[in-house]
PDB file of N, CA and C in Angstrom:
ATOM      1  N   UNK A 597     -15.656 -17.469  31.299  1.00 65.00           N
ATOM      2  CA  UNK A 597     -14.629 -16.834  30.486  1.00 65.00           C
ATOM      3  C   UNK A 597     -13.442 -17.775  30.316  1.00 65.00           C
ATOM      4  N   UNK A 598     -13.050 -18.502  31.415  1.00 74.00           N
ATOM      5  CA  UNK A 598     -11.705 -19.604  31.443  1.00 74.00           C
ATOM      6  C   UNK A 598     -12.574 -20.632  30.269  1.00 74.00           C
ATOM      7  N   UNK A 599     -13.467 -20.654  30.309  1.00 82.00           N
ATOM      8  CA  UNK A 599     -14.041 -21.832  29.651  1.00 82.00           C
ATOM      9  C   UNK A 599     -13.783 -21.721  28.016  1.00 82.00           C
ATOM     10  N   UNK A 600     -13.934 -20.624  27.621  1.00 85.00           N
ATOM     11  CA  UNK A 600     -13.710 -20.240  26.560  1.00 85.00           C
ATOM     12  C   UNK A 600     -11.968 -19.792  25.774  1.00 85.00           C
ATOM     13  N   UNK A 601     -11.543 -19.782  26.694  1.00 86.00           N
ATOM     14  CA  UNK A 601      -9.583 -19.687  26.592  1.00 86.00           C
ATOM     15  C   UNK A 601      -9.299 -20.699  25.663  1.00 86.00           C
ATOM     16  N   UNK A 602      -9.637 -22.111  25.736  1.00 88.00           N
ATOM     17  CA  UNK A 602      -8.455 -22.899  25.029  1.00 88.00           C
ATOM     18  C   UNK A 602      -9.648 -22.999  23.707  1.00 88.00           C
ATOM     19  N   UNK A 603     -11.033 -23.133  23.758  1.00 90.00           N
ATOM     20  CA  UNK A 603     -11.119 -23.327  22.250  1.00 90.00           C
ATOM     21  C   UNK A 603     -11.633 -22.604  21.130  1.00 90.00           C
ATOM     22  N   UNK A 604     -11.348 -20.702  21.742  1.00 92.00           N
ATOM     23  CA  UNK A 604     -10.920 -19.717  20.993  1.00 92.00           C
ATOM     24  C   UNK A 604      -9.295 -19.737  20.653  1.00 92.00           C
ATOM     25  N   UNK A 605      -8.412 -19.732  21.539  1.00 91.00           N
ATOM     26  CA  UNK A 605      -7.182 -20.127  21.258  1.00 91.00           C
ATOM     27  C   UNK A 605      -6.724 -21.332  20.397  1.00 91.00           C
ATOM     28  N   UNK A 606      -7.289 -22.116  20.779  1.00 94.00           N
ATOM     29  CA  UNK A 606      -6.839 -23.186  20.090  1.00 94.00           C
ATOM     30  C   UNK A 606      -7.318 -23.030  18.585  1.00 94.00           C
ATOM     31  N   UNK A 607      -8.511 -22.338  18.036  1.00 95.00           N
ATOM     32  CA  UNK A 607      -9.266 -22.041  16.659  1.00 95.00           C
ATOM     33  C   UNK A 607      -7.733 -21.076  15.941  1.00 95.00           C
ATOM     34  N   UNK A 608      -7.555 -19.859  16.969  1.00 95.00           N
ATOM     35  CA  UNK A 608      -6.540 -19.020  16.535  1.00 95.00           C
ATOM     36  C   UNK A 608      -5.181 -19.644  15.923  1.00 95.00           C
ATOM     37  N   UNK A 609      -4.867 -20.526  16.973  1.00 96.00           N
ATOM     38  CA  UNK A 609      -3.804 -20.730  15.922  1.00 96.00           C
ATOM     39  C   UNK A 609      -3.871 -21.965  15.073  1.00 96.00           C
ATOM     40  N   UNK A 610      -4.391 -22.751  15.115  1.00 97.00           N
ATOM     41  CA  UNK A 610      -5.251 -23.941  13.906  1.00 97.00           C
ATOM     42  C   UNK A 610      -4.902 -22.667  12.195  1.00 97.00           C
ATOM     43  N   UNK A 611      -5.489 -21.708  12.645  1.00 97.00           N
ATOM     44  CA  UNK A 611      -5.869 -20.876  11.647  1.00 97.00           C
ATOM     45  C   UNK A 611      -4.736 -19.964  11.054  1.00 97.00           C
ATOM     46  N   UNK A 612      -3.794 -19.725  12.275  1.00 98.00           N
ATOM     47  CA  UNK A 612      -2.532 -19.311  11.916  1.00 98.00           C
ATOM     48  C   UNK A 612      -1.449 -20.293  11.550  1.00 98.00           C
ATOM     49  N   UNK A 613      -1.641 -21.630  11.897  1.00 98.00           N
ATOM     50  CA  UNK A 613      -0.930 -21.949  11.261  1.00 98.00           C
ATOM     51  C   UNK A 613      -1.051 -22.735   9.564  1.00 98.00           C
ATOM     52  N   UNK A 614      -2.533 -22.900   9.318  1.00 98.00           N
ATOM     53  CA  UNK A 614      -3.040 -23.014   8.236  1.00 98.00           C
ATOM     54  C   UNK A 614      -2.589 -21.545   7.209  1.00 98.00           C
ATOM     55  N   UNK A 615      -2.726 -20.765   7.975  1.00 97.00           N
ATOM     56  CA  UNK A 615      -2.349 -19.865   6.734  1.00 97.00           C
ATOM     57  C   UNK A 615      -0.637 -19.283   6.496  1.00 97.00           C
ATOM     58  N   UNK A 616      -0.164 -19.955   7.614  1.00 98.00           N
ATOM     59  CA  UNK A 616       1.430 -19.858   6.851  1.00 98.00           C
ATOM     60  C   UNK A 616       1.564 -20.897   6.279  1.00 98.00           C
ATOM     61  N   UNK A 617       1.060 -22.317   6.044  1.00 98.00           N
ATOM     62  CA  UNK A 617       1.431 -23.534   5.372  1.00 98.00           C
ATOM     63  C   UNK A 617       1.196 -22.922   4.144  1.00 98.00           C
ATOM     64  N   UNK A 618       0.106 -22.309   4.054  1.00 97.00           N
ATOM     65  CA  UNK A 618      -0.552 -21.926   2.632  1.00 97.00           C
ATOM     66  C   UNK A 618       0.636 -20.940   1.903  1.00 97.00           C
ATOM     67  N   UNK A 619       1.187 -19.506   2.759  1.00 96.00           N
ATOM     68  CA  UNK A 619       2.067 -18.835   2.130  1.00 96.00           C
ATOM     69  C   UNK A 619       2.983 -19.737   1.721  1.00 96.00           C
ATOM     70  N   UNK A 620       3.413 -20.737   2.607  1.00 95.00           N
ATOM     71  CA  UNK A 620       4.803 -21.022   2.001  1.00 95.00           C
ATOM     72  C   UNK A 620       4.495 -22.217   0.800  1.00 95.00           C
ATOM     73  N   UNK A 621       3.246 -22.702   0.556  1.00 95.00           N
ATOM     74  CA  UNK A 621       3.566 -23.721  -0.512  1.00 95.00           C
ATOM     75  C   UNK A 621       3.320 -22.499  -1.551  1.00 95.00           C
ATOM     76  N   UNK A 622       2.342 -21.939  -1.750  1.00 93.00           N
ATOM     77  CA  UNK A 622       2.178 -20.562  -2.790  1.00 93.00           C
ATOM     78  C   UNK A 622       3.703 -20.231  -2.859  1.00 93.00           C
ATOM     79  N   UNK A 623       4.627 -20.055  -2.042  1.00 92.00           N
ATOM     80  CA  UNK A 623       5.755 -19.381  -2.638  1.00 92.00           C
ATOM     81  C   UNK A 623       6.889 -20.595  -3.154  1.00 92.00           C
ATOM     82  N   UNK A 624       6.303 -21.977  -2.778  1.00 91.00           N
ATOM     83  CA  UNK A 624       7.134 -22.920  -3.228  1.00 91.00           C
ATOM     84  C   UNK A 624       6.432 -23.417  -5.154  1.00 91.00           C
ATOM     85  N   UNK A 625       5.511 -23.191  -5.183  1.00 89.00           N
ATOM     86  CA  UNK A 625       4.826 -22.898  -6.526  1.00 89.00           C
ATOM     87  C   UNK A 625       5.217 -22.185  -7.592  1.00 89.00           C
ATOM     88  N   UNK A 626       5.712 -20.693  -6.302  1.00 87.00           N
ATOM     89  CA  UNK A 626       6.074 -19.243  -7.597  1.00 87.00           C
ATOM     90  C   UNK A 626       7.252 -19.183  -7.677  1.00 87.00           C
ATOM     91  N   UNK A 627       8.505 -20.454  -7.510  1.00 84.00           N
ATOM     92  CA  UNK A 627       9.748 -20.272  -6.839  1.00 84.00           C
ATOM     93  C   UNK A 627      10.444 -20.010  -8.806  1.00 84.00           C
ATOM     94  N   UNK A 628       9.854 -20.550  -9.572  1.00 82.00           N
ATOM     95  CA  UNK A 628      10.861 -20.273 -10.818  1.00 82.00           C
ATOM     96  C   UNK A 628       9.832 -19.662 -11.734  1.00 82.00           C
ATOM     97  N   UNK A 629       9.268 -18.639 -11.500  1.00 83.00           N
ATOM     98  CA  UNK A 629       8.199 -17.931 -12.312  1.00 83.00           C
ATOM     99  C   UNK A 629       8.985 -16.917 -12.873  1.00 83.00           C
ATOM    100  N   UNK A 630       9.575 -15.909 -14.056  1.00 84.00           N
ATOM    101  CA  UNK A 630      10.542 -15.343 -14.706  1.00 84.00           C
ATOM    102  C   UNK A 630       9.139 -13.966 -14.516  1.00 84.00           C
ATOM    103  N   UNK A 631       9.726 -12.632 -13.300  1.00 82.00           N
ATOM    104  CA  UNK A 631       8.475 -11.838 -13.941  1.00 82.00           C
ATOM    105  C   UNK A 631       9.398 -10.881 -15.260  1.00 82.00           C
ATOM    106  N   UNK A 632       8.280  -9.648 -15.244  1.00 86.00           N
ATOM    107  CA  UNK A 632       9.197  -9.071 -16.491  1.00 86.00           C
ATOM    108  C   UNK A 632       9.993  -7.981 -15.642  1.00 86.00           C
ATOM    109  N   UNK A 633      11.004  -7.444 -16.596  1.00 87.00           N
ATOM    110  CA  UNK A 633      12.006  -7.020 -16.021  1.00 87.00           C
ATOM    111  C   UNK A 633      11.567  -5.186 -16.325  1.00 87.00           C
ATOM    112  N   UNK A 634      11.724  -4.409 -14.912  1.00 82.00           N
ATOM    113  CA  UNK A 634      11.206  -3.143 -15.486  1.00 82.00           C
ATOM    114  C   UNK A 634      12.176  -1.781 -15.868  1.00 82.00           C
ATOM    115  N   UNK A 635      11.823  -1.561 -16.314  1.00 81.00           N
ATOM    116  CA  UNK A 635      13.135  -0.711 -17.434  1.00 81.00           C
ATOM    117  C   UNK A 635      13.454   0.463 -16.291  1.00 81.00           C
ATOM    118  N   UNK A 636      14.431   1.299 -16.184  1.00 85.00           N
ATOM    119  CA  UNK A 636      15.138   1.953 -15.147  1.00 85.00           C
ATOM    120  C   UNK A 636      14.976   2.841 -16.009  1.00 85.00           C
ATOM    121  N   UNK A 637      14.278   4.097 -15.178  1.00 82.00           N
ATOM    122  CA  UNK A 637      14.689   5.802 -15.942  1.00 82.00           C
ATOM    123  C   UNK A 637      15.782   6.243 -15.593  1.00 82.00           C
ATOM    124  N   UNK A 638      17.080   6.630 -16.452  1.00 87.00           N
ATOM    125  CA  UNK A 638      17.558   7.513 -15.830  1.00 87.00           C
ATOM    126  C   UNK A 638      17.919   9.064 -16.520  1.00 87.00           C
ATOM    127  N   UNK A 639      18.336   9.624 -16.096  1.00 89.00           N
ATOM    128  CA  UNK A 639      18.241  11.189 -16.724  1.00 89.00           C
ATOM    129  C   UNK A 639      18.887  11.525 -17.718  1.00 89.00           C
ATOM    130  N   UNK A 640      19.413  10.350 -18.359  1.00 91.00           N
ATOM    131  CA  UNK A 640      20.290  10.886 -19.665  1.00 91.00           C
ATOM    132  C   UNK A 640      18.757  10.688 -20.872  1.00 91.00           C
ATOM    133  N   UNK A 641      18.260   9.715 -20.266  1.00 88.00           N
ATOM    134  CA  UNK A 641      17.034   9.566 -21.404  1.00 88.00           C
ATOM    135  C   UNK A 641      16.125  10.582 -21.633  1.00 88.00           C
ATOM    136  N   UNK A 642      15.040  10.785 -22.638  1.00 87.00           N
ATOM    137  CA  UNK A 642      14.197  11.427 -22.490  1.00 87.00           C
ATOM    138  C   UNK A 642      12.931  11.309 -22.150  1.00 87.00           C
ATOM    139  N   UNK A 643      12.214  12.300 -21.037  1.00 80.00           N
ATOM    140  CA  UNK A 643      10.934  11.664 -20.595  1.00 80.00           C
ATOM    141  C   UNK A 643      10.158  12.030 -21.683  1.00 80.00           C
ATOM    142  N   UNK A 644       9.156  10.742 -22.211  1.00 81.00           N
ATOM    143  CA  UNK A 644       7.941  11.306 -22.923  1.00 81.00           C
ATOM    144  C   UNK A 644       6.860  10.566 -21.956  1.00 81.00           C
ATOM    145  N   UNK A 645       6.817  10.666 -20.607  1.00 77.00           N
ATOM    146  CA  UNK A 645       5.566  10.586 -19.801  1.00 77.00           C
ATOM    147  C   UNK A 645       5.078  12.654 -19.273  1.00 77.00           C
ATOM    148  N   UNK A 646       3.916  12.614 -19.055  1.00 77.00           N
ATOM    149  CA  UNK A 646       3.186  13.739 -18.972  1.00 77.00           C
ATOM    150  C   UNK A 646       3.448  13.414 -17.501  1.00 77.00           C
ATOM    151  N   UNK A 647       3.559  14.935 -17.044  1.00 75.00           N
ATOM    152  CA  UNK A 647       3.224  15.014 -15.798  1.00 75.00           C
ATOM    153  C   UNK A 647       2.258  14.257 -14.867  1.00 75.00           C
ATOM    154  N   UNK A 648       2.445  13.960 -13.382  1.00 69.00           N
ATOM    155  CA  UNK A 648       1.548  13.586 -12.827  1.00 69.00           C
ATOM    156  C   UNK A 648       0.857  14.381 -11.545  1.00 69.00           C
ATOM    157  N   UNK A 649      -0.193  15.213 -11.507  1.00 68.00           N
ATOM    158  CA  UNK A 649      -0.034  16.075 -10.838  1.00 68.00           C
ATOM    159  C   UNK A 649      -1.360  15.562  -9.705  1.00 68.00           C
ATOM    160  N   UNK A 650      -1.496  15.249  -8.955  1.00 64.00           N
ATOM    161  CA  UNK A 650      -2.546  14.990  -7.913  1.00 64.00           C
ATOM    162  C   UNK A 650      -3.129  16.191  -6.985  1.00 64.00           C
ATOM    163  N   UNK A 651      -4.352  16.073  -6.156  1.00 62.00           N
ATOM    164  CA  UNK A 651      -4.660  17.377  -5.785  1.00 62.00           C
ATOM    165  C   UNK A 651      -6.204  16.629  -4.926  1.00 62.00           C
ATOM    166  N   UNK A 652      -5.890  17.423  -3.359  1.00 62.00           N
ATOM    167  CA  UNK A 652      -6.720  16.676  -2.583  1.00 62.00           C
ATOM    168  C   UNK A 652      -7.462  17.738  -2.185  1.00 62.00           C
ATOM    169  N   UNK A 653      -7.697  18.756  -3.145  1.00 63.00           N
ATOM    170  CA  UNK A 653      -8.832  19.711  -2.492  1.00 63.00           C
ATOM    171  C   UNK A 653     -10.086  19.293  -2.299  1.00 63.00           C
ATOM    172  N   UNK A 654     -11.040  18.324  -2.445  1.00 56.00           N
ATOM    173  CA  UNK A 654     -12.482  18.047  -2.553  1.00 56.00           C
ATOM    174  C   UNK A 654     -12.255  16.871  -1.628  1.00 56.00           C
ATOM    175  N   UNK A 655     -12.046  16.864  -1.040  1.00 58.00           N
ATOM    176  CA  UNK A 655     -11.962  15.843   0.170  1.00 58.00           C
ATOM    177  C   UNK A 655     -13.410  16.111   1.095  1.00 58.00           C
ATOM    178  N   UNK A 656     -14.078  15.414   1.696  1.00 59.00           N
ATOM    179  CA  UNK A 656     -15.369  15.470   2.455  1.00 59.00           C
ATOM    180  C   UNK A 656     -14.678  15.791   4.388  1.00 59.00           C
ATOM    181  N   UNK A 657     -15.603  16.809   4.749  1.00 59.00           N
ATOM    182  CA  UNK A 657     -14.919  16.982   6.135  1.00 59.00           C
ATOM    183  C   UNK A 657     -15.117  16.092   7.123  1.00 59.00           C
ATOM    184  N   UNK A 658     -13.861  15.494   7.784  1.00 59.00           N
ATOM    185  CA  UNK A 658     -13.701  14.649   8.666  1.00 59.00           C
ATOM    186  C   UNK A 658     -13.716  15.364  10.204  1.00 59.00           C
ATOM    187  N   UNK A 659     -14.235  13.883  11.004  1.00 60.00           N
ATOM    188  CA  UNK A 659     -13.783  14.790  12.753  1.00 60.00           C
ATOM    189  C   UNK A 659     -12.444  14.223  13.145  1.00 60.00           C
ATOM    190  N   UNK A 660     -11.782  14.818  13.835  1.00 57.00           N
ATOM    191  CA  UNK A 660     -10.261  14.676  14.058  1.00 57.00           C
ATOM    192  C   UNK A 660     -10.159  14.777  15.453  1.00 57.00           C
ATOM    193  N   UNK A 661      -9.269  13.543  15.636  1.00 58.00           N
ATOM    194  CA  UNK A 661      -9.203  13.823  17.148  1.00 58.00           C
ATOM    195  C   UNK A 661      -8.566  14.372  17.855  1.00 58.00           C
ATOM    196  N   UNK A 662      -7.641  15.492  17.448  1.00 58.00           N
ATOM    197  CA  UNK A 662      -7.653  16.583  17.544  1.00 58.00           C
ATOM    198  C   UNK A 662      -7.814  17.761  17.354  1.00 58.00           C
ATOM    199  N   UNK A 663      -7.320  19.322  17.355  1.00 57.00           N
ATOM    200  CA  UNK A 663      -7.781  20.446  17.244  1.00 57.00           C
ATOM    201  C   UNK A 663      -6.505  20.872  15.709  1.00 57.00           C
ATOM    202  N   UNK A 664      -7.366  20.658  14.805  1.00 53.00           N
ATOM    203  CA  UNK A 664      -6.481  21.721  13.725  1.00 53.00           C
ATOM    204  C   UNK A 664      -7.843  22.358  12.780  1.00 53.00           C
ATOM    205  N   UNK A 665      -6.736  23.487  12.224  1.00 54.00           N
ATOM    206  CA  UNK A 665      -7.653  24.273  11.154  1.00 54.00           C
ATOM    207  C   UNK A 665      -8.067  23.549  10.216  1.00 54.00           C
ATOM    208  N   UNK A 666      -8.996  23.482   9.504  1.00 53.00           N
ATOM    209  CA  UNK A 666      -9.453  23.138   8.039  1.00 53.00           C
ATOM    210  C   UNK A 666      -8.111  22.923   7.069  1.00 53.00           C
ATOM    211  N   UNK A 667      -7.586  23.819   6.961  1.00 51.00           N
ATOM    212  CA  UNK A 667      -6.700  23.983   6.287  1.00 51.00           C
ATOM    213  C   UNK A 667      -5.271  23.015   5.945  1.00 51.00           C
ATOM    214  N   UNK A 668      -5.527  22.908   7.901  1.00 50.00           N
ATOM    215  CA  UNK A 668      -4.268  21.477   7.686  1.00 50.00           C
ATOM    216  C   UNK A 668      -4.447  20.440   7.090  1.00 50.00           C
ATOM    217  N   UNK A 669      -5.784  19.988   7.332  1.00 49.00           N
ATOM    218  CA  UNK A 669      -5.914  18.281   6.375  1.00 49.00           C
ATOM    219  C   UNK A 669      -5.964  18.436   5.000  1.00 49.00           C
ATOM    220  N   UNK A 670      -6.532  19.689   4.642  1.00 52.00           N
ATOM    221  CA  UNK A 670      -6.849  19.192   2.955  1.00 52.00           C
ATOM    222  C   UNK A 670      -5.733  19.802   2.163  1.00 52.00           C
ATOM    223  N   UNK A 671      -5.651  18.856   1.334  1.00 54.00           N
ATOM    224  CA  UNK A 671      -4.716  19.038   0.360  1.00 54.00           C
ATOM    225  C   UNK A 671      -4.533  20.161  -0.589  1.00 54.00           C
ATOM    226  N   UNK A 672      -3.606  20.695  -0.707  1.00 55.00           N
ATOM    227  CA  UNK A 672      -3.707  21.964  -2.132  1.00 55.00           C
ATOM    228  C   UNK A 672      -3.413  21.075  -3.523  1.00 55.00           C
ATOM    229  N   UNK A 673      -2.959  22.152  -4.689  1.00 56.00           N
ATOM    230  CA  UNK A 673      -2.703  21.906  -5.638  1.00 56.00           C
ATOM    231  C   UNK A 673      -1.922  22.372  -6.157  1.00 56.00           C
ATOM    232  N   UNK A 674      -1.060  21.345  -7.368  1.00 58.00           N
ATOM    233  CA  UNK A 674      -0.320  22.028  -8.013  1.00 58.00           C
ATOM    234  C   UNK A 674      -0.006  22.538  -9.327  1.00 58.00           C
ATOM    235  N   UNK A 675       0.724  23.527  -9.479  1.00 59.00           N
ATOM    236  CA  UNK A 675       0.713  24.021 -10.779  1.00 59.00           C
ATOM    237  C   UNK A 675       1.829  24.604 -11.205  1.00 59.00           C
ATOM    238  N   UNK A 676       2.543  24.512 -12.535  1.00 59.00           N
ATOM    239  CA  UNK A 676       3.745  25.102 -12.869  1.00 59.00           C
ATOM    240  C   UNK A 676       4.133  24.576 -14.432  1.00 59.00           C
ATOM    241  N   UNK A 677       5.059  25.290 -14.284  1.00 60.00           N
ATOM    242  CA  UNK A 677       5.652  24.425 -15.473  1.00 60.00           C
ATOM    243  C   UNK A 677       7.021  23.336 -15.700  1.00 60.00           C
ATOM    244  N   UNK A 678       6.838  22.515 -16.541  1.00 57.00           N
ATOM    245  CA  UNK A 678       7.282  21.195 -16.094  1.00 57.00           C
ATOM    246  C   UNK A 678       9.175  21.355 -17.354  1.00 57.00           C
TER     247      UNK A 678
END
């Protein structure tokens, strides 16, 4: 097991430090890239997006490692007017 310490370790960080060289030239690459600029809602405007309404009833039953009802994990739904 000692035998194996320095050249699993030593692989680990070879590898960690290969992959921060990599983040930082990637971000020395993307340093003057212009992205686009995203427009701000605010409430004086008018929304013409549709509702977004999500709904986690059909979910497949999971085991939990603890004790709750059915009821707690799955999601309901919603409905109203907008």
């Amino acid at each position: 097991m000692d035998s194996l310490l320095v050249p699993v370790g030593m692989t680990v960080v070879v590898l960690c430090v290969i992959a921060v060289l990599l983040c930082v030239v990637s971000m020395a690459f993307s340093f003057g890239m212009k992205r686009p600029k995203i427009n701000e809602y605010t409430l004086d405007q008018p929304w013409e997006n549709g509702p977004t309404l999500f709904s986690a009833t059909e979910i497949e039953p999971m085991a939990l490692s603890r004790h709750f009802e059915p009821g707690d994990v799955e999601g309901g739904s919603a409905s109203g007017k907008w």
